[in-house]
PDB file of C-alpha atoms in Angstrom:
ATOM      1  CA  MET A 141     235.844 110.415 161.301  1.00 56.00           C
ATOM      2  CA  ASN A 142     233.257 111.128 163.792  1.00 67.00           C
ATOM      3  CA  LYS A 143     230.349 113.418 162.545  1.00 73.00           C
ATOM      4  CA  ASN A 144     228.189 115.962 164.187  1.00 87.00           C
ATOM      5  CA  PRO A 145     224.676 116.509 162.995  1.00 89.00           C
ATOM      6  CA  GLN A 146     225.625 119.254 160.652  1.00 90.00           C
ATOM      7  CA  GLU A 147     228.266 117.314 159.038  1.00 92.00           C
ATOM      8  CA  GLN A 148     225.895 114.231 158.630  1.00 92.00           C
ATOM      9  CA  SER A 149     223.225 116.753 157.046  1.00 92.00           C
ATOM     10  CA  LEU A 150     225.902 117.892 154.457  1.00 92.00           C
ATOM     11  CA  LEU A 151     226.915 114.288 153.709  1.00 95.00           C
ATOM     12  CA  ASP A 152     223.441 113.160 153.343  1.00 95.00           C
ATOM     13  CA  ALA A 153     222.484 115.846 150.832  1.00 96.00           C
ATOM     14  CA  VAL A 154     225.296 114.621 148.404  1.00 98.00           C
ATOM     15  CA  THR A 155     224.497 112.054 145.674  1.00 98.00           C
ATOM     16  CA  TRP A 156     227.634 109.932 145.656  1.00 98.00           C
ATOM     17  CA  ASN A 157     228.175 107.887 142.703  1.00 98.00           C
ATOM     18  CA  ASP A 158     228.920 103.938 142.879  1.00 97.00           C
ATOM     19  CA  GLN A 159     232.575 104.493 143.834  1.00 97.00           C
ATOM     20  CA  GLY A 160     231.310 106.780 146.941  1.00 98.00           C
ATOM     21  CA  LEU A 161     232.970 109.897 144.959  1.00 98.00           C
ATOM     22  CA  VAL A 162     231.471 113.256 143.831  1.00 98.00           C
ATOM     23  CA  PRO A 163     232.924 115.558 141.053  1.00 98.00           C
ATOM     24  CA  VAL A 164     234.213 118.793 142.565  1.00 98.00           C
ATOM     25  CA  ILE A 165     234.797 122.003 140.699  1.00 98.00           C
ATOM     26  CA  ALA A 166     237.190 124.544 142.215  1.00 98.00           C
ATOM     27  CA  GLN A 167     236.447 128.134 141.209  1.00 98.00           C
ATOM     28  CA  GLU A 168     238.555 131.145 142.246  1.00 98.00           C
ATOM     29  CA  VAL A 169     236.429 133.668 144.189  1.00 98.00           C
ATOM     30  CA  SER A 170     238.365 136.812 143.043  1.00 97.00           C
ATOM     31  CA  SER A 171     238.410 136.039 139.377  1.00 96.00           C
ATOM     32  CA  GLY A 172     235.517 133.765 138.761  1.00 97.00           C
ATOM     33  CA  ASP A 173     238.081 131.569 136.854  1.00 97.00           C
ATOM     34  CA  VAL A 174     237.427 127.732 137.002  1.00 98.00           C
ATOM     35  CA  LEU A 175     240.606 126.159 138.297  1.00 98.00           C
ATOM     36  CA  MET A 176     240.270 122.644 138.298  1.00 98.00           C
ATOM     37  CA  MET A 177     237.998 119.469 138.803  1.00 98.00           C
ATOM     38  CA  ALA A 178     238.687 116.786 141.118  1.00 98.00           C
ATOM     39  CA  TRP A 179     236.899 114.245 143.284  1.00 98.00           C
ATOM     40  CA  MET A 180     235.899 113.893 146.822  1.00 98.00           C
ATOM     41  CA  ASN A 181     234.731 111.025 149.019  1.00 98.00           C
ATOM     42  CA  ARG A 182     232.938 111.623 152.512  1.00 97.00           C
ATOM     43  CA  ASP A 183     236.302 111.983 154.335  1.00 98.00           C
ATOM     44  CA  ALA A 184     237.629 114.266 151.812  1.00 98.00           C
ATOM     45  CA  LEU A 185     234.569 116.550 152.244  1.00 98.00           C
ATOM     46  CA  LEU A 186     234.697 116.267 155.887  1.00 97.00           C
ATOM     47  CA  ALA A 187     238.467 117.181 155.962  1.00 97.00           C
ATOM     48  CA  THR A 188     237.729 120.150 153.558  1.00 98.00           C
ATOM     49  CA  LEU A 189     234.758 121.406 156.055  1.00 96.00           C
ATOM     50  CA  ARG A 190     236.871 120.994 159.090  1.00 96.00           C
ATOM     51  CA  SER A 191     240.224 122.524 157.961  1.00 97.00           C
ATOM     52  CA  GLY A 192     238.805 125.304 155.578  1.00 98.00           C
ATOM     53  CA  GLU A 193     241.251 124.053 152.840  1.00 98.00           C
ATOM     54  CA  ALA A 194     240.349 121.723 149.969  1.00 98.00           C
ATOM     55  CA  VAL A 195     241.138 118.112 150.547  1.00 98.00           C
ATOM     56  CA  TYR A 196     240.284 115.765 147.566  1.00 98.00           C
ATOM     57  CA  TRP A 197     240.375 111.905 146.675  1.00 98.00           C
ATOM     58  CA  THR A 198     243.026 111.065 144.372  1.00 96.00           C
ATOM     59  CA  ARG A 199     241.747 108.099 142.425  1.00 95.00           C
ATOM     60  CA  SER A 200     245.253 107.162 141.111  1.00 94.00           C
ATOM     61  CA  ARG A 201     246.872 106.906 144.537  1.00 94.00           C
ATOM     62  CA  GLN A 202     243.758 105.799 146.498  1.00 95.00           C
ATOM     63  CA  LYS A 203     244.308 108.338 149.233  1.00 97.00           C
ATOM     64  CA  LEU A 204     242.901 111.773 150.597  1.00 98.00           C
ATOM     65  CA  TRP A 205     244.991 114.796 149.038  1.00 96.00           C
ATOM     66  CA  HIS A 206     245.310 118.072 150.495  1.00 98.00           C
ATOM     67  CA  LYS A 207     245.579 120.197 147.714  1.00 97.00           C
ATOM     68  CA  GLY A 208     249.032 121.962 147.847  1.00 95.00           C
ATOM     69  CA  GLU A 209     250.495 119.520 150.402  1.00 93.00           C
ATOM     70  CA  GLU A 210     253.368 119.298 148.245  1.00 92.00           C
ATOM     71  CA  SER A 211     253.572 122.453 146.003  1.00 93.00           C
ATOM     72  CA  GLY A 212     252.263 124.704 148.688  1.00 95.00           C
ATOM     73  CA  HIS A 213     249.509 126.053 146.250  1.00 96.00           C
ATOM     74  CA  ILE A 214     246.697 125.521 148.891  1.00 97.00           C
ATOM     75  CA  GLN A 215     242.980 126.352 148.203  1.00 98.00           C
ATOM     76  CA  LYS A 216     241.404 128.207 151.333  1.00 98.00           C
ATOM     77  CA  VAL A 217     237.557 127.412 150.890  1.00 98.00           C
ATOM     78  CA  LYS A 218     235.395 130.264 151.250  1.00 98.00           C
ATOM     79  CA  GLU A 219     232.146 128.546 150.126  1.00 98.00           C
ATOM     80  CA  ILE A 220     230.683 124.976 149.484  1.00 97.00           C
ATOM     81  CA  ARG A 221     227.977 124.655 147.243  1.00 98.00           C
ATOM     82  CA  LEU A 222     225.978 121.701 145.762  1.00 97.00           C
ATOM     83  CA  ASP A 223     224.260 121.762 142.598  1.00 98.00           C
ATOM     84  CA  CYS A 224     220.310 121.153 142.185  1.00 97.00           C
ATOM     85  CA  ASP A 225     220.905 117.514 141.747  1.00 96.00           C
ATOM     86  CA  GLY A 226     222.980 117.039 144.588  1.00 97.00           C
ATOM     87  CA  ASP A 227     225.562 115.437 142.432  1.00 98.00           C
ATOM     88  CA  THR A 228     228.247 117.960 141.748  1.00 98.00           C
ATOM     89  CA  ILE A 229     230.246 120.170 144.487  1.00 98.00           C
ATOM     90  CA  LEU A 230     231.370 123.596 143.662  1.00 98.00           C
ATOM     91  CA  LEU A 231     234.244 124.975 145.999  1.00 98.00           C
ATOM     92  CA  MET A 232     234.768 128.882 145.893  1.00 98.00           C
ATOM     93  CA  VAL A 233     238.419 129.111 146.846  1.00 98.00           C
ATOM     94  CA  GLU A 234     241.319 131.603 147.309  1.00 98.00           C
ATOM     95  CA  GLN A 235     244.066 130.111 145.362  1.00 98.00           C
ATOM     96  CA  LYS A 236     247.445 130.491 146.965  1.00 96.00           C
ATOM     97  CA  ASP A 237     250.158 131.754 144.572  1.00 94.00           C
ATOM     98  CA  ALA A 238     247.506 131.762 141.636  1.00 93.00           C
ATOM     99  CA  ILE A 239     248.613 128.377 140.567  1.00 95.00           C
ATOM    100  CA  ALA A 240     246.075 125.555 140.597  1.00 95.00           C
ATOM    101  CA  CYS A 241     247.290 123.304 137.956  1.00 93.00           C
ATOM    102  CA  HIS A 242     250.017 120.688 138.618  1.00 91.00           C
ATOM    103  CA  THR A 243     251.643 121.995 135.251  1.00 92.00           C
ATOM    104  CA  GLY A 244     252.215 125.249 137.107  1.00 92.00           C
ATOM    105  CA  GLU A 245     249.359 126.920 135.235  1.00 94.00           C
ATOM    106  CA  HIS A 246     246.775 129.252 136.983  1.00 94.00           C
ATOM    107  CA  SER A 247     244.000 126.857 135.755  1.00 96.00           C
ATOM    108  CA  CYS A 248     243.858 123.284 134.451  1.00 95.00           C
ATOM    109  CA  PHE A 249     241.639 124.445 131.583  1.00 94.00           C
ATOM    110  CA  PHE A 250     244.071 125.984 129.209  1.00 94.00           C
ATOM    111  CA  LYS A 251     243.397 123.920 126.108  1.00 95.00           C
ATOM    112  CA  GLN A 252     240.997 125.716 123.919  1.00 95.00           C
ATOM    113  CA  TRP A 253     239.242 124.041 121.119  1.00 96.00           C
ATOM    114  CA  ASP A 254     239.698 125.943 117.819  1.00 94.00           C
ATOM    115  CA  SER A 255     236.889 124.858 115.224  1.00 96.00           C
ATOM    116  CA  ALA A 256     238.854 126.507 112.118  1.00 95.00           C
ATOM    117  CA  LYS A 257     241.913 124.452 112.750  1.00 94.00           C
ATOM    118  CA  ALA A 258     239.976 121.428 114.142  1.00 95.00           C
ATOM    119  CA  ALA A 259     242.469 121.263 116.948  1.00 96.00           C
ATOM    120  CA  TRP A 260     243.238 122.045 120.765  1.00 94.00           C
ATOM    121  CA  VAL A 261     245.086 125.367 121.197  1.00 95.00           C
ATOM    122  CA  ASP A 262     247.435 125.686 123.996  1.00 94.00           C
ATOM    123  CA  GLN A 263     246.428 128.941 125.865  1.00 91.00           C
ATOM    124  CA  SER A 264     248.789 128.385 128.781  1.00 89.00           C
ATOM    125  CA  ILE A 265     250.369 131.472 130.256  1.00 75.00           C
ATOM    126  CA  SER A 266     253.849 129.827 129.742  1.00 66.00           C
ATOM    127  CA  LYS A 267     253.210 129.743 126.200  1.00 59.00           C
ATOM    128  CA  LYS A 268     252.167 133.357 125.541  1.00 53.00           C
TER     129      LYS A 268
END
């Protein structure tokens, strides 16, 4: 992808790991809920910036993944933030249909540790 100076500045500010990736947290603008964690490479970050929708790098399939390309549950990006160390990106998103997880849940973080039971408790909406 050809990059303009602003895009290059965006890419240069990120501390990429040895595989050329950076962890990305998607957080819902309206609720503040943390929806998911994924990875981006340079092309995914540029595609996200240019399209206004979240595009990630899938490590298992080794390709760009436009969130919602199959499910329709796209993420409209409202803000892109970089942490103080430059090694984690936060996407502030509007989540279409309120479903971010491939399981059909609103958030991928529906398992909660219960110290008293010493077990993970499924807090999924479908279980309530």
